Amino acid sequence: MDACLTLETEAGRQFLKLQTFGSIATPSVELLPLSPDIFALQGDLSPGAKAHGVLCLVRESDGRITGFHVSSLRSRHVLFRRLAEA
């Protein structure tokens, strides 16, 4: 399930690159912040620094995916969260 995804703002500005590894059941992700001012991360992670984590989709009760979050492998603290705009 290896894949690479670069997230952008509506204006087309790239702000986060996700590189996924592992299986569908237990995906892990390497994240590379591309902009320091677009989002907030917990911990000491700056643009150009890589971290490893677990990618989890946020789903509504009807199954719609409304966002995702990336948690650290060790502590499971949420490093990044992105929810759909209402």
mmCIF file of N, CA and C in Angstrom:
data_model
loop_
_atom_site.group_PDB
_atom_site.id
_atom_site.type_symbol
_atom_site.label_atom_id
_atom_site.label_comp_id
_atom_site.label_asym_id
_atom_site.label_seq_id
_atom_site.Cartn_x
_atom_site.Cartn_y
_atom_site.Cartn_z
ATOM 1 N N MET A 1 0.817 -1.176 0.000
ATOM 2 C CA MET A 1 0.000 0.000 0.000
ATOM 3 C C MET A 1 0.872 1.255 0.000
ATOM 4 N N ASP A 2 2.046 1.214 -0.563
ATOM 5 C CA ASP A 2 2.897 2.398 -0.593
ATOM 6 C C ASP A 2 2.294 3.448 -1.515
ATOM 7 N N ALA A 3 2.217 4.674 -1.036
ATOM 8 C CA ALA A 3 1.659 5.774 -1.827
ATOM 9 C C ALA A 3 2.211 7.080 -1.303
ATOM 10 N N CYS A 4 2.150 8.099 -2.130
ATOM 11 C CA CYS A 4 2.602 9.429 -1.734
ATOM 12 C C CYS A 4 1.493 10.420 -2.051
ATOM 13 N N LEU A 5 1.220 11.328 -1.136
ATOM 14 C CA LEU A 5 0.154 12.313 -1.294
ATOM 15 C C LEU A 5 0.673 13.656 -0.825
ATOM 16 N N THR A 6 0.504 14.679 -1.631
ATOM 17 C CA THR A 6 0.857 16.030 -1.225
ATOM 18 C C THR A 6 -0.422 16.824 -1.068
ATOM 19 N N LEU A 7 -0.629 17.400 0.104
ATOM 20 C CA LEU A 7 -1.841 18.161 0.383
ATOM 21 C C LEU A 7 -1.615 19.629 0.077
ATOM 22 N N GLU A 8 -2.651 20.268 -0.463
ATOM 23 C CA GLU A 8 -2.569 21.671 -0.821
ATOM 24 C C GLU A 8 -3.746 22.430 -0.239
ATOM 25 N N THR A 9 -3.577 23.731 -0.081
ATOM 26 C CA THR A 9 -4.691 24.599 0.285
ATOM 27 C C THR A 9 -5.537 24.823 -0.963
ATOM 28 N N GLU A 10 -6.706 25.455 -0.787
ATOM 29 C CA GLU A 10 -7.550 25.748 -1.940
ATOM 30 C C GLU A 10 -6.838 26.665 -2.926
ATOM 31 N N ALA A 11 -5.911 27.472 -2.446
ATOM 32 C CA ALA A 11 -5.154 28.376 -3.318
ATOM 33 C C ALA A 11 -4.015 27.659 -4.040
ATOM 34 N N GLY A 12 -3.853 26.358 -3.790
ATOM 35 C CA GLY A 12 -2.830 25.584 -4.472
ATOM 36 C C GLY A 12 -1.484 25.559 -3.768
ATOM 37 N N ARG A 13 -1.428 26.057 -2.545
ATOM 38 C CA ARG A 13 -0.168 26.068 -1.798
ATOM 39 C C ARG A 13 0.043 24.713 -1.118
ATOM 40 N N GLN A 14 1.159 24.076 -1.394
ATOM 41 C CA GLN A 14 1.438 22.776 -0.789
ATOM 42 C C GLN A 14 1.820 22.957 0.673
ATOM 43 N N PHE A 15 1.260 22.119 1.552
ATOM 44 C CA PHE A 15 1.595 22.262 2.965
ATOM 45 C C PHE A 15 1.992 20.982 3.665
ATOM 46 N N LEU A 16 1.743 19.824 3.100
ATOM 47 C CA LEU A 16 2.134 18.592 3.773
ATOM 48 C C LEU A 16 2.257 17.468 2.758
ATOM 49 N N LYS A 17 3.325 16.709 2.871
ATOM 50 C CA LYS A 17 3.521 15.530 2.032
ATOM 51 C C LYS A 17 3.411 14.302 2.919
ATOM 52 N N LEU A 18 2.587 13.343 2.521
ATOM 53 C CA LEU A 18 2.414 12.086 3.247
ATOM 54 C C LEU A 18 2.935 10.951 2.379
ATOM 55 N N GLN A 19 3.786 10.123 2.947
ATOM 56 C CA GLN A 19 4.268 8.918 2.269
ATOM 57 C C GLN A 19 3.794 7.747 3.112
ATOM 58 N N THR A 20 2.889 6.931 2.585
ATOM 59 C CA THR A 20 2.325 5.833 3.363
ATOM 60 C C THR A 20 3.088 4.542 3.105
ATOM 61 N N PHE A 21 3.090 3.671 4.121
ATOM 62 C CA PHE A 21 3.755 2.372 4.074
ATOM 63 C C PHE A 21 2.850 1.356 4.758
ATOM 64 N N GLY A 22 3.144 0.102 4.564
ATOM 65 C CA GLY A 22 2.434 -0.936 5.299
ATOM 66 C C GLY A 22 1.199 -1.424 4.567
ATOM 67 N N SER A 23 0.279 -1.981 5.346
ATOM 68 C CA SER A 23 -0.924 -2.576 4.774
ATOM 69 C C SER A 23 -2.130 -1.681 5.018
ATOM 70 N N ILE A 24 -3.230 -2.037 4.390
ATOM 71 C CA ILE A 24 -4.472 -1.274 4.588
ATOM 72 C C ILE A 24 -4.910 -1.385 6.047
ATOM 73 N N ALA A 25 -4.714 -2.547 6.656
ATOM 74 C CA ALA A 25 -5.149 -2.755 8.041
ATOM 75 C C ALA A 25 -4.323 -1.943 9.028
ATOM 76 N N THR A 26 -3.034 -1.818 8.781
ATOM 77 C CA THR A 26 -2.155 -1.083 9.703
ATOM 78 C C THR A 26 -1.244 -0.135 8.928
ATOM 79 N N PRO A 27 -1.823 0.937 8.380
ATOM 80 C CA PRO A 27 -0.978 1.861 7.624
ATOM 81 C C PRO A 27 -0.103 2.703 8.537
ATOM 82 N N SER A 28 1.092 2.993 8.092
ATOM 83 C CA SER A 28 1.928 3.972 8.775
ATOM 84 C C SER A 28 2.276 5.039 7.756
ATOM 85 N N VAL A 29 2.718 6.170 8.238
ATOM 86 C CA VAL A 29 2.935 7.287 7.331
ATOM 87 C C VAL A 29 4.168 8.074 7.741
ATOM 88 N N GLU A 30 4.917 8.520 6.755
ATOM 89 C CA GLU A 30 6.011 9.449 6.981
ATOM 90 C C GLU A 30 5.493 10.802 6.514
ATOM 91 N N LEU A 31 5.574 11.819 7.372
ATOM 92 C CA LEU A 31 5.064 13.110 6.971
ATOM 93 C C LEU A 31 6.165 14.139 6.910
ATOM 94 N N LEU A 32 6.076 14.987 5.917
ATOM 95 C CA LEU A 32 7.071 16.017 5.669
ATOM 96 C C LEU A 32 6.351 17.357 5.556
ATOM 97 N N PRO A 33 6.401 18.187 6.597
ATOM 98 C CA PRO A 33 5.754 19.502 6.518
ATOM 99 C C PRO A 33 6.437 20.364 5.462
ATOM 100 N N LEU A 34 5.649 21.054 4.670
ATOM 101 C CA LEU A 34 6.182 21.904 3.619
ATOM 102 C C LEU A 34 5.994 23.382 3.924
ATOM 103 N N SER A 35 5.248 23.694 4.982
ATOM 104 C CA SER A 35 5.006 25.091 5.335
ATOM 105 C C SER A 35 4.802 25.201 6.839
ATOM 106 N N PRO A 36 5.470 26.135 7.515
ATOM 107 C CA PRO A 36 5.341 26.248 8.964
ATOM 108 C C PRO A 36 4.094 26.986 9.428
ATOM 109 N N ASP A 37 3.451 27.744 8.561
ATOM 110 C CA ASP A 37 2.370 28.613 9.018
ATOM 111 C C ASP A 37 0.979 28.168 8.598
ATOM 112 N N ILE A 38 0.859 27.039 7.916
ATOM 113 C CA ILE A 38 -0.439 26.577 7.454
ATOM 114 C C ILE A 38 -1.148 25.760 8.529
ATOM 115 N N PHE A 39 -0.417 25.003 9.312
ATOM 116 C CA PHE A 39 -1.028 24.092 10.276
ATOM 117 C C PHE A 39 -0.181 24.026 11.531
ATOM 118 N N ALA A 40 -0.740 23.453 12.565
ATOM 119 C CA ALA A 40 -0.019 23.317 13.834
ATOM 120 C C ALA A 40 0.307 21.850 14.071
ATOM 121 N N LEU A 41 1.531 21.590 14.476
ATOM 122 C CA LEU A 41 1.961 20.245 14.841
ATOM 123 C C LEU A 41 2.386 20.238 16.295
ATOM 124 N N GLN A 42 2.126 19.159 16.996
ATOM 125 C CA GLN A 42 2.639 19.011 18.352
ATOM 126 C C GLN A 42 4.072 18.519 18.254
ATOM 127 N N GLY A 43 4.907 18.985 19.138
ATOM 128 C CA GLY A 43 6.285 18.522 19.154
ATOM 129 C C GLY A 43 7.185 19.378 18.293
ATOM 130 N N ASP A 44 8.416 18.969 18.203
ATOM 131 C CA ASP A 44 9.435 19.725 17.487
ATOM 132 C C ASP A 44 9.569 19.191 16.072
ATOM 133 N N LEU A 45 8.666 19.583 15.211
ATOM 134 C CA LEU A 45 8.690 19.154 13.820
ATOM 135 C C LEU A 45 8.598 20.387 12.946
ATOM 136 N N SER A 46 9.594 20.618 12.153
ATOM 137 C CA SER A 46 9.653 21.828 11.339
ATOM 138 C C SER A 46 9.688 21.463 9.862
ATOM 139 N N PRO A 47 9.451 22.433 8.973
ATOM 140 C CA PRO A 47 9.508 22.133 7.542
ATOM 141 C C PRO A 47 10.836 21.488 7.169
ATOM 142 N N GLY A 48 10.760 20.410 6.418
ATOM 143 C CA GLY A 48 11.955 19.685 6.020
ATOM 144 C C GLY A 48 12.302 18.529 6.933
ATOM 145 N N ALA A 49 11.727 18.480 8.140
ATOM 146 C CA ALA A 49 11.983 17.387 9.085
ATOM 147 C C ALA A 49 10.952 16.289 8.857
ATOM 148 N N LYS A 50 11.399 15.045 8.899
ATOM 149 C CA LYS A 50 10.485 13.928 8.695
ATOM 150 C C LYS A 50 10.107 13.305 10.030
ATOM 151 N N ALA A 51 8.918 12.755 10.078
ATOM 152 C CA ALA A 51 8.458 12.026 11.256
ATOM 153 C C ALA A 51 7.700 10.805 10.771
ATOM 154 N N HIS A 52 7.574 9.814 11.617
ATOM 155 C CA HIS A 52 6.806 8.631 11.274
ATOM 156 C C HIS A 52 5.582 8.573 12.166
ATOM 157 N N GLY A 53 4.491 8.103 11.593
ATOM 158 C CA GLY A 53 3.265 8.059 12.368
ATOM 159 C C GLY A 53 2.275 7.081 11.788
ATOM 160 N N VAL A 54 1.060 7.143 12.307
ATOM 161 C CA VAL A 54 -0.037 6.286 11.883
ATOM 162 C C VAL A 54 -1.126 7.179 11.313
ATOM 163 N N LEU A 55 -1.605 6.849 10.133
ATOM 164 C CA LEU A 55 -2.638 7.612 9.460
ATOM 165 C C LEU A 55 -3.996 7.005 9.771
ATOM 166 N N CYS A 56 -4.938 7.811 10.273
ATOM 167 C CA CYS A 56 -6.290 7.347 10.593
ATOM 168 C C CYS A 56 -7.306 8.239 9.894
ATOM 169 N N LEU A 57 -8.267 7.633 9.230
ATOM 170 C CA LEU A 57 -9.329 8.395 8.586
ATOM 171 C C LEU A 57 -10.420 8.709 9.593
ATOM 172 N N VAL A 58 -11.027 9.882 9.460
ATOM 173 C CA VAL A 58 -12.154 10.279 10.299
ATOM 174 C C VAL A 58 -13.411 10.065 9.467
ATOM 175 N N ARG A 59 -14.291 9.198 9.946
ATOM 176 C CA ARG A 59 -15.515 8.869 9.207
ATOM 177 C C ARG A 59 -16.750 9.232 10.015
ATOM 178 N N GLU A 60 -17.791 9.621 9.293
ATOM 179 C CA GLU A 60 -19.099 9.852 9.899
ATOM 180 C C GLU A 60 -19.805 8.503 10.034
ATOM 181 N N SER A 61 -20.931 8.489 10.742
ATOM 182 C CA SER A 61 -21.662 7.239 10.945
ATOM 183 C C SER A 61 -22.183 6.657 9.630
ATOM 184 N N ASP A 62 -22.367 7.497 8.612
ATOM 185 C CA ASP A 62 -22.827 7.002 7.314
ATOM 186 C C ASP A 62 -21.679 6.533 6.418
ATOM 187 N N GLY A 63 -20.445 6.553 6.945
ATOM 188 C CA GLY A 63 -19.295 6.061 6.206
ATOM 189 C C GLY A 63 -18.523 7.111 5.432
ATOM 190 N N ARG A 64 -19.046 8.338 5.358
ATOM 191 C CA ARG A 64 -18.331 9.398 4.639
ATOM 192 C C ARG A 64 -17.035 9.741 5.358
ATOM 193 N N ILE A 65 -15.962 9.903 4.600
ATOM 194 C CA ILE A 65 -14.688 10.341 5.167
ATOM 195 C C ILE A 65 -14.717 11.857 5.256
ATOM 196 N N THR A 66 -14.553 12.380 6.455
ATOM 197 C CA THR A 66 -14.630 13.827 6.657
ATOM 198 C C THR A 66 -13.297 14.432 7.060
ATOM 199 N N GLY A 67 -12.273 13.621 7.145
ATOM 200 C CA GLY A 67 -10.962 14.143 7.504
ATOM 201 C C GLY A 67 -10.022 13.006 7.841
ATOM 202 N N PHE A 68 -8.892 13.358 8.411
ATOM 203 C CA PHE A 68 -7.927 12.357 8.834
ATOM 204 C C PHE A 68 -7.043 12.961 9.904
ATOM 205 N N HIS A 69 -6.340 12.113 10.635
ATOM 206 C CA HIS A 69 -5.304 12.603 11.536
ATOM 207 C C HIS A 69 -4.109 11.661 11.487
ATOM 208 N N VAL A 70 -2.968 12.216 11.812
ATOM 209 C CA VAL A 70 -1.720 11.468 11.856
ATOM 210 C C VAL A 70 -1.245 11.470 13.299
ATOM 211 N N SER A 71 -1.019 10.282 13.848
ATOM 212 C CA SER A 71 -0.553 10.144 15.229
ATOM 213 C C SER A 71 0.880 9.631 15.231
ATOM 214 N N SER A 72 1.621 9.984 16.278
ATOM 215 C CA SER A 72 2.991 9.485 16.397
ATOM 216 C C SER A 72 2.966 7.991 16.696
ATOM 217 N N LEU A 73 4.003 7.280 16.276
ATOM 218 C CA LEU A 73 4.065 5.836 16.503
ATOM 219 C C LEU A 73 4.227 5.497 17.977
ATOM 220 N N ARG A 74 5.052 6.238 18.678
ATOM 221 C CA ARG A 74 5.341 5.905 20.077
ATOM 222 C C ARG A 74 4.235 6.315 21.030
ATOM 223 N N SER A 75 3.892 7.585 21.023
ATOM 224 C CA SER A 75 2.969 8.094 22.043
ATOM 225 C C SER A 75 1.521 8.143 21.585
ATOM 226 N N ARG A 76 1.283 8.017 20.300
ATOM 227 C CA ARG A 76 -0.058 8.124 19.707
ATOM 228 C C ARG A 76 -0.650 9.524 19.850
ATOM 229 N N HIS A 77 0.185 10.524 20.171
ATOM 230 C CA HIS A 77 -0.298 11.901 20.173
ATOM 231 C C HIS A 77 -0.614 12.308 18.741
ATOM 232 N N VAL A 78 -1.684 13.069 18.575
ATOM 233 C CA VAL A 78 -2.054 13.536 17.245
ATOM 234 C C VAL A 78 -1.059 14.606 16.809
ATOM 235 N N LEU A 79 -0.382 14.367 15.692
ATOM 236 C CA LEU A 79 0.578 15.320 15.148
ATOM 237 C C LEU A 79 -0.091 16.293 14.189
ATOM 238 N N PHE A 80 -1.078 15.811 13.480
ATOM 239 C CA PHE A 80 -1.730 16.636 12.483
ATOM 240 C C PHE A 80 -3.164 16.174 12.338
ATOM 241 N N ARG A 81 -4.086 17.120 12.203
ATOM 242 C CA ARG A 81 -5.494 16.777 12.010
ATOM 243 C C ARG A 81 -6.054 17.687 10.932
ATOM 244 N N ARG A 82 -6.791 17.109 10.030
ATOM 245 C CA ARG A 82 -7.428 17.893 8.974
ATOM 246 C C ARG A 82 -8.862 17.410 8.845
ATOM 247 N N LEU A 83 -9.808 18.299 9.063
ATOM 248 C CA LEU A 83 -11.224 17.968 8.932
ATOM 249 C C LEU A 83 -11.806 18.758 7.773
ATOM 250 N N ALA A 84 -12.813 18.189 7.143
ATOM 251 C CA ALA A 84 -13.464 18.869 6.027
ATOM 252 C C ALA A 84 -14.168 20.124 6.519
ATOM 253 N N GLU A 85 -14.162 21.145 5.691
ATOM 254 C CA GLU A 85 -14.865 22.385 6.022
ATOM 255 C C GLU A 85 -16.360 22.140 5.897
ATOM 256 N N ALA A 86 -17.123 22.684 6.830
ATOM 257 C CA ALA A 86 -18.583 22.493 6.790
ATOM 258 C C ALA A 86 -19.217 23.401 5.760
#
